[in-house]
Amino acid sequence: MGKHTKRTPGYLPRMAAGAAPLALLLAGPAAALADTPRGGLPLDLHQHGSSSDLQFTRDETIASRDLPASAASNLRQTLGQDTAGQSQTHDLRLGEPGRAFTGNDLGVHHTRPFDGAHVAGLDQSMRHGVQLPHGVDALSSSKTGAETGLAGRFSGDLMSGTRFERTSADAVDLGPAGSVVANSDENVLGQFTGKLDVARLESAERHSVSGDLGPVHALAATSQSTAERTDRFHGELSAADIAAARTSTASTLGVPATRSQHVGAEVLGKPVIDNGWTVSGPPFTFAPG
């Protein structure tokens, strides 16, 4: 990737997707796994497995040989008493200049954070990437997770909760010309008590996009939250050290509700616009600054 200093911190360079069904965790006894020759074909297959009390692990790798373009795939499957997972990666190389890779991770788990509580969860991540000549890359990564659980007894107090979260990052590097990065983060938390009436429901979202194209840098970011009941936006556009413009907004929902905004601009390092204001109500008030 080219060297750029203004990418957002959430950028995820890990790559790798596509996975076989999780049921393959139980495919074939581990003792039968071994390296398998592919007579007459330019392929190498390596298999390895192990098992013990309530534990199972299986690894499989397929790679090409003696071809102008090379490819490799790796599959890893695990099964334990409270966890099960699968990870798969694919790598394709077209000679020296080009490469494409993709992968997927999938896992389920069960935990008991304290006596009388049971939590089940699912996690999945996907990664993709393409590397081309002249420092041009395209990368994408995402992760999704969910958990739900119960604590207590149906004959007495009962508590339940559910959590969902998702993150993603995408990046395109155009070598010396510039780069573009996009990030998103979303999560939802719900808690229930008694007769499973909703006691609390919180959600939050954060999205940002930034880019460098020659001397121009741009940034736009938004965030929303029902827990804090706020809504924010921030944007920036600058052309090296010649000129820069910035704007931001923030809203708070409540009594009173407020909304503030700020706009600023600079030319040759000197501010030419620097204005802001806040509006709230009821009762209605307006305050500059």
CSV table of C-alpha atoms in Angstrom, one decimal:
chain,number,residue,atom,x,y,z
A,1,MET,CA,0.0,0.0,0.0
A,2,GLY,CA,1.2,3.6,-0.6
A,3,LYS,CA,2.2,5.8,2.3
A,4,HIS,CA,-0.6,8.1,3.4
A,5,THR,CA,-0.9,9.6,6.8
A,6,LYS,CA,-4.6,10.6,7.0
A,7,ARG,CA,-6.3,7.2,7.0
A,8,THR,CA,-8.9,6.7,9.8
A,9,PRO,CA,-7.7,4.6,12.8
A,10,GLY,CA,-10.4,2.0,12.2
A,11,TYR,CA,-8.8,0.8,9.0
A,12,LEU,CA,-8.4,-3.0,9.0
A,13,PRO,CA,-5.7,-4.3,6.7
A,14,ARG,CA,-6.4,-8.0,7.5
A,15,MET,CA,-7.6,-9.9,4.5
A,16,ALA,CA,-9.1,-13.2,3.6
A,17,ALA,CA,-14.0,-15.4,2.9
A,18,GLY,CA,-16.2,-18.3,1.6
A,19,ALA,CA,-16.4,-21.2,4.0
A,20,ALA,CA,-17.7,-24.7,3.9
A,21,PRO,CA,-20.6,-25.6,6.2
A,22,LEU,CA,-19.8,-25.9,9.9
A,23,ALA,CA,-21.2,-29.4,9.8
A,24,LEU,CA,-17.9,-30.4,8.1
A,25,LEU,CA,-16.4,-30.3,11.6
A,26,LEU,CA,-17.6,-33.9,12.0
A,27,ALA,CA,-16.5,-35.0,8.6
A,28,GLY,CA,-14.3,-38.1,8.7
A,29,PRO,CA,-12.3,-39.6,11.7
A,30,ALA,CA,-9.2,-37.7,12.6
A,31,ALA,CA,-7.1,-40.8,12.5
A,32,ALA,CA,-7.7,-41.1,8.7
A,33,LEU,CA,-6.3,-37.7,7.8
A,34,ALA,CA,-2.9,-37.7,6.1
A,35,ASP,CA,-1.0,-36.2,3.2
A,36,THR,CA,-2.7,-37.4,0.0
A,37,PRO,CA,-0.9,-37.5,-3.4
A,38,ARG,CA,-2.6,-36.2,-6.5
A,39,GLY,CA,-1.1,-38.4,-9.2
A,40,GLY,CA,-0.9,-36.6,-12.6
A,41,LEU,CA,-2.2,-33.3,-11.2
A,42,PRO,CA,-0.1,-30.2,-10.3
A,43,LEU,CA,-1.7,-30.2,-6.8
A,44,ASP,CA,-0.5,-30.9,-3.3
A,45,LEU,CA,-3.0,-31.9,-0.6
A,46,HIS,CA,-1.9,-31.9,3.1
A,47,GLN,CA,-4.3,-33.1,5.8
A,48,HIS,CA,-3.8,-33.3,9.5
A,49,GLY,CA,-6.2,-34.0,12.4
A,50,SER,CA,-6.2,-34.7,16.1
A,51,SER,CA,-8.9,-35.6,18.6
A,52,SER,CA,-9.1,-36.1,22.4
A,53,ASP,CA,-11.8,-35.9,25.0
A,54,LEU,CA,-14.5,-33.6,23.5
A,55,GLN,CA,-11.8,-31.9,21.4
A,56,PHE,CA,-11.4,-32.1,17.6
A,57,THR,CA,-9.1,-30.3,15.2
A,58,ARG,CA,-8.8,-30.7,11.4
A,59,ASP,CA,-6.4,-28.9,9.0
A,60,GLU,CA,-6.4,-29.2,5.2
A,61,THR,CA,-4.2,-27.3,2.7
A,62,ILE,CA,-4.4,-27.5,-1.1
A,63,ALA,CA,-1.7,-25.8,-3.2
A,64,SER,CA,-0.8,-25.8,-6.9
A,65,ARG,CA,2.7,-26.3,-8.3
A,66,ASP,CA,4.5,-25.9,-11.6
A,67,LEU,CA,1.9,-23.5,-13.0
A,68,PRO,CA,2.3,-19.8,-14.2
A,69,ALA,CA,-0.5,-18.9,-11.7
A,70,SER,CA,-0.4,-20.4,-8.2
A,71,ALA,CA,-3.3,-21.0,-5.8
A,72,ALA,CA,-3.6,-22.2,-2.2
A,73,SER,CA,-6.5,-22.9,0.1
A,74,ASN,CA,-6.4,-23.7,3.8
A,75,LEU,CA,-9.2,-25.0,6.0
A,76,ARG,CA,-9.1,-25.3,9.8
A,77,GLN,CA,-11.9,-26.8,11.8
A,78,THR,CA,-12.1,-27.1,15.6
A,79,LEU,CA,-14.7,-28.6,18.0
A,80,GLY,CA,-14.6,-28.4,21.7
A,81,GLN,CA,-16.9,-28.8,24.7
A,82,ASP,CA,-18.2,-25.2,24.6
A,83,THR,CA,-16.9,-23.9,21.2
A,84,ALA,CA,-16.9,-24.8,17.5
A,85,GLY,CA,-15.2,-22.9,14.8
A,86,GLN,CA,-14.0,-22.9,11.2
A,87,SER,CA,-11.5,-20.8,9.3
A,88,GLN,CA,-10.9,-20.9,5.6
A,89,THR,CA,-8.5,-18.8,3.4
A,90,HIS,CA,-7.8,-18.7,-0.4
A,91,ASP,CA,-4.8,-17.1,-2.1
A,92,LEU,CA,-4.4,-16.7,-5.9
A,93,ARG,CA,-1.2,-15.3,-7.4
A,94,LEU,CA,-0.9,-14.3,-11.1
A,95,GLY,CA,2.8,-14.2,-11.4
A,96,GLU,CA,4.7,-11.5,-9.6
A,97,PRO,CA,2.4,-8.4,-10.1
A,98,GLY,CA,-1.0,-9.6,-9.0
A,99,ARG,CA,-2.6,-11.3,-6.0
A,100,ALA,CA,-6.1,-11.9,-4.7
A,101,PHE,CA,-6.9,-13.3,-1.3
A,102,THR,CA,-10.1,-14.0,0.6
A,103,GLY,CA,-11.1,-15.7,3.8
A,104,ASN,CA,-13.9,-16.4,6.4
A,105,ASP,CA,-14.0,-17.2,10.1
A,106,LEU,CA,-17.1,-18.6,11.8
A,107,GLY,CA,-17.4,-19.6,15.5
A,108,VAL,CA,-20.1,-20.4,18.1
A,109,HIS,CA,-19.5,-20.5,21.8
A,110,HIS,CA,-21.3,-21.1,25.1
A,111,THR,CA,-20.2,-19.5,28.4
A,112,ARG,CA,-21.4,-19.3,32.0
A,113,PRO,CA,-20.3,-15.9,33.4
A,114,PHE,CA,-21.7,-16.8,36.8
A,115,ASP,CA,-23.8,-19.6,38.4
A,116,GLY,CA,-27.3,-19.8,36.9
A,117,ALA,CA,-26.4,-17.9,33.8
A,118,HIS,CA,-26.0,-19.3,30.3
A,119,VAL,CA,-24.8,-17.2,27.3
A,120,ALA,CA,-24.6,-18.4,23.7
A,121,GLY,CA,-22.8,-16.4,21.0
A,122,LEU,CA,-22.0,-16.4,17.3
A,123,ASP,CA,-19.1,-14.6,15.6
A,124,GLN,CA,-18.3,-14.2,11.9
A,125,SER,CA,-15.6,-12.3,10.0
A,126,MET,CA,-14.9,-11.9,6.3
A,127,ARG,CA,-11.8,-10.4,4.6
A,128,HIS,CA,-11.1,-9.8,1.0
A,129,GLY,CA,-8.2,-8.2,-0.9
A,130,VAL,CA,-6.6,-7.5,-4.3
A,131,GLN,CA,-3.1,-6.3,-4.8
A,132,LEU,CA,-2.2,-4.9,-8.3
A,133,PRO,CA,0.9,-3.4,-9.8
A,134,HIS,CA,2.0,0.2,-9.2
A,135,GLY,CA,1.0,0.1,-5.5
A,136,VAL,CA,-2.8,-0.2,-6.2
A,137,ASP,CA,-4.7,-2.2,-3.5
A,138,ALA,CA,-8.3,-2.8,-2.6
A,139,LEU,CA,-9.0,-4.2,0.9
A,140,SER,CA,-12.3,-5.0,2.7
A,141,SER,CA,-13.0,-6.5,6.2
A,142,SER,CA,-16.1,-7.0,8.3
A,143,LYS,CA,-17.0,-8.7,11.6
A,144,THR,CA,-20.4,-9.6,13.0
A,145,GLY,CA,-21.1,-10.9,16.5
A,146,ALA,CA,-24.2,-11.7,18.5
A,147,GLU,CA,-24.8,-13.0,22.0
A,148,THR,CA,-27.9,-13.9,24.0
A,149,GLY,CA,-28.4,-15.4,27.5
A,150,LEU,CA,-30.6,-16.1,30.5
A,151,ALA,CA,-29.9,-15.8,34.2
A,152,GLY,CA,-32.3,-17.0,37.0
A,153,ARG,CA,-35.2,-19.4,37.0
A,154,PHE,CA,-38.6,-19.2,35.4
A,155,SER,CA,-40.2,-19.8,38.8
A,156,GLY,CA,-38.5,-16.7,40.2
A,157,ASP,CA,-36.7,-13.7,38.9
A,158,LEU,CA,-35.6,-14.0,35.3
A,159,MET,CA,-33.2,-11.8,33.4
A,160,SER,CA,-32.4,-12.0,29.7
A,161,GLY,CA,-30.2,-9.9,27.3
A,162,THR,CA,-29.2,-9.8,23.7
A,163,ARG,CA,-26.2,-8.1,22.0
A,164,PHE,CA,-25.5,-7.5,18.4
A,165,GLU,CA,-22.5,-5.7,16.8
A,166,ARG,CA,-21.0,-5.3,13.4
A,167,THR,CA,-17.9,-3.5,12.2
A,168,SER,CA,-16.6,-3.1,8.6
A,169,ALA,CA,-13.7,-1.4,6.9
A,170,ASP,CA,-13.0,-0.8,3.2
A,171,ALA,CA,-9.9,0.7,1.6
A,172,VAL,CA,-8.7,1.5,-1.9
A,173,ASP,CA,-5.0,2.6,-2.3
A,174,LEU,CA,-4.3,4.2,-5.7
A,175,GLY,CA,-0.5,4.3,-5.1
A,176,PRO,CA,1.0,7.8,-5.4
A,177,ALA,CA,-2.4,9.2,-6.5
A,178,GLY,CA,-4.1,8.8,-3.1
A,179,SER,CA,-6.4,6.6,-1.1
A,180,VAL,CA,-10.0,6.2,0.2
A,181,VAL,CA,-11.0,4.5,3.5
A,182,ALA,CA,-14.5,3.9,4.8
A,183,ASN,CA,-15.3,2.5,8.3
A,184,SER,CA,-18.6,1.6,10.0
A,185,ASP,CA,-19.4,0.4,13.6
A,186,GLU,CA,-22.9,-0.6,14.8
A,187,ASN,CA,-24.1,-2.2,18.0
A,188,VAL,CA,-27.3,-2.9,19.8
A,189,LEU,CA,-27.9,-4.0,23.4
A,190,GLY,CA,-31.2,-5.1,24.9
A,191,GLN,CA,-31.9,-6.2,28.5
A,192,PHE,CA,-35.1,-7.7,29.8
A,193,THR,CA,-36.3,-8.4,33.3
A,194,GLY,CA,-39.3,-9.9,35.1
A,195,LYS,CA,-41.9,-11.0,32.5
A,196,LEU,CA,-39.4,-10.2,29.7
A,197,ASP,CA,-40.6,-6.6,29.3
A,198,VAL,CA,-38.0,-4.4,27.7
A,199,ALA,CA,-36.1,-2.7,30.4
A,200,ARG,CA,-33.4,-1.1,28.3
A,201,LEU,CA,-32.6,-0.9,24.6
A,202,GLU,CA,-29.5,0.9,23.4
A,203,SER,CA,-28.0,1.3,20.0
A,204,ALA,CA,-25.0,3.2,18.5
A,205,GLU,CA,-23.7,3.7,15.0
A,206,ARG,CA,-20.5,5.3,13.8
A,207,HIS,CA,-19.6,5.8,10.1
A,208,SER,CA,-16.6,7.6,8.5
A,209,VAL,CA,-15.2,8.1,5.1
A,210,SER,CA,-11.8,9.7,4.3
A,211,GLY,CA,-9.7,10.1,1.2
A,212,ASP,CA,-6.5,11.6,-0.3
A,213,LEU,CA,-6.5,12.4,-4.0
A,214,GLY,CA,-3.4,14.4,-4.9
A,215,PRO,CA,-3.2,17.5,-2.7
A,216,VAL,CA,-6.9,17.2,-1.6
A,217,HIS,CA,-7.9,15.5,1.7
A,218,ALA,CA,-11.6,14.9,2.6
A,219,LEU,CA,-13.2,13.5,5.7
A,220,ALA,CA,-16.8,12.9,6.7
A,221,ALA,CA,-18.0,11.2,9.9
A,222,THR,CA,-21.3,10.6,11.6
A,223,SER,CA,-22.4,9.1,14.9
A,224,GLN,CA,-25.8,8.3,16.4
A,225,SER,CA,-26.7,6.9,19.8
A,226,THR,CA,-30.0,6.1,21.5
A,227,ALA,CA,-28.2,5.5,24.8
A,228,GLU,CA,-26.9,9.1,24.9
A,229,ARG,CA,-29.7,10.3,22.6
A,230,THR,CA,-27.2,12.2,20.5
A,231,ASP,CA,-26.5,12.7,16.8
A,232,ARG,CA,-23.2,14.1,15.5
A,233,PHE,CA,-21.6,14.9,12.1
A,234,HIS,CA,-18.1,16.2,11.2
A,235,GLY,CA,-16.7,17.0,7.8
A,236,GLU,CA,-13.4,18.4,6.5
A,237,LEU,CA,-12.1,19.3,3.1
A,238,SER,CA,-8.6,20.7,2.5
A,239,ALA,CA,-6.2,21.2,-0.3
A,240,ALA,CA,-2.7,20.8,1.2
A,241,ASP,CA,-1.7,24.1,2.9
A,242,ILE,CA,-3.7,26.3,0.5
A,243,ALA,CA,-7.2,26.2,2.0
A,244,ALA,CA,-9.3,24.1,4.4
A,245,ALA,CA,-13.0,24.0,5.3
A,246,ARG,CA,-14.6,22.3,8.3
A,247,THR,CA,-18.1,21.8,9.5
A,248,SER,CA,-19.6,19.9,12.5
A,249,THR,CA,-23.1,19.4,14.0
A,250,ALA,CA,-24.3,17.8,17.3
A,251,SER,CA,-27.8,17.1,18.5
A,252,THR,CA,-29.1,16.0,21.9
A,253,LEU,CA,-32.6,14.7,22.3
A,254,GLY,CA,-34.1,15.4,25.7
A,255,VAL,CA,-35.8,18.2,27.7
A,256,PRO,CA,-34.6,20.6,26.5
A,257,ALA,CA,-33.4,19.4,23.1
A,258,THR,CA,-30.3,21.1,21.7
A,259,ARG,CA,-28.6,21.4,18.4
A,260,SER,CA,-25.3,23.1,17.7
A,261,GLN,CA,-23.3,23.7,14.6
A,262,HIS,CA,-19.9,25.1,13.7
A,263,VAL,CA,-18.5,26.2,10.4
A,264,GLY,CA,-14.9,27.2,9.8
A,265,ALA,CA,-12.5,27.9,6.9
A,266,GLU,CA,-8.9,28.9,6.5
A,267,VAL,CA,-6.9,30.3,3.6
A,268,LEU,CA,-3.1,30.1,3.7
A,269,GLY,CA,-3.3,29.2,7.4
A,270,LYS,CA,-5.4,32.2,8.4
A,271,PRO,CA,-9.1,31.8,9.5
A,272,VAL,CA,-11.6,33.6,7.2
A,273,ILE,CA,-14.8,31.9,8.6
A,274,ASP,CA,-15.3,30.8,12.2
A,275,ASN,CA,-19.0,30.8,13.1
A,276,GLY,CA,-21.0,28.6,15.4
A,277,TRP,CA,-24.4,28.6,17.2
A,278,THR,CA,-26.5,26.5,19.5
A,279,VAL,CA,-30.3,26.3,19.5
A,280,SER,CA,-32.3,24.6,22.4
A,281,GLY,CA,-35.9,24.3,23.6
A,282,PRO,CA,-38.3,24.4,25.1
A,283,PRO,CA,-38.0,27.2,26.1
A,284,PHE,CA,-36.5,28.4,22.8
A,285,THR,CA,-33.0,29.8,23.2
A,286,PHE,CA,-30.4,30.8,20.6
A,287,ALA,CA,-26.7,31.3,21.5
A,288,PRO,CA,-23.9,32.2,19.1
A,289,GLY,CA,-20.4,30.8,19.6
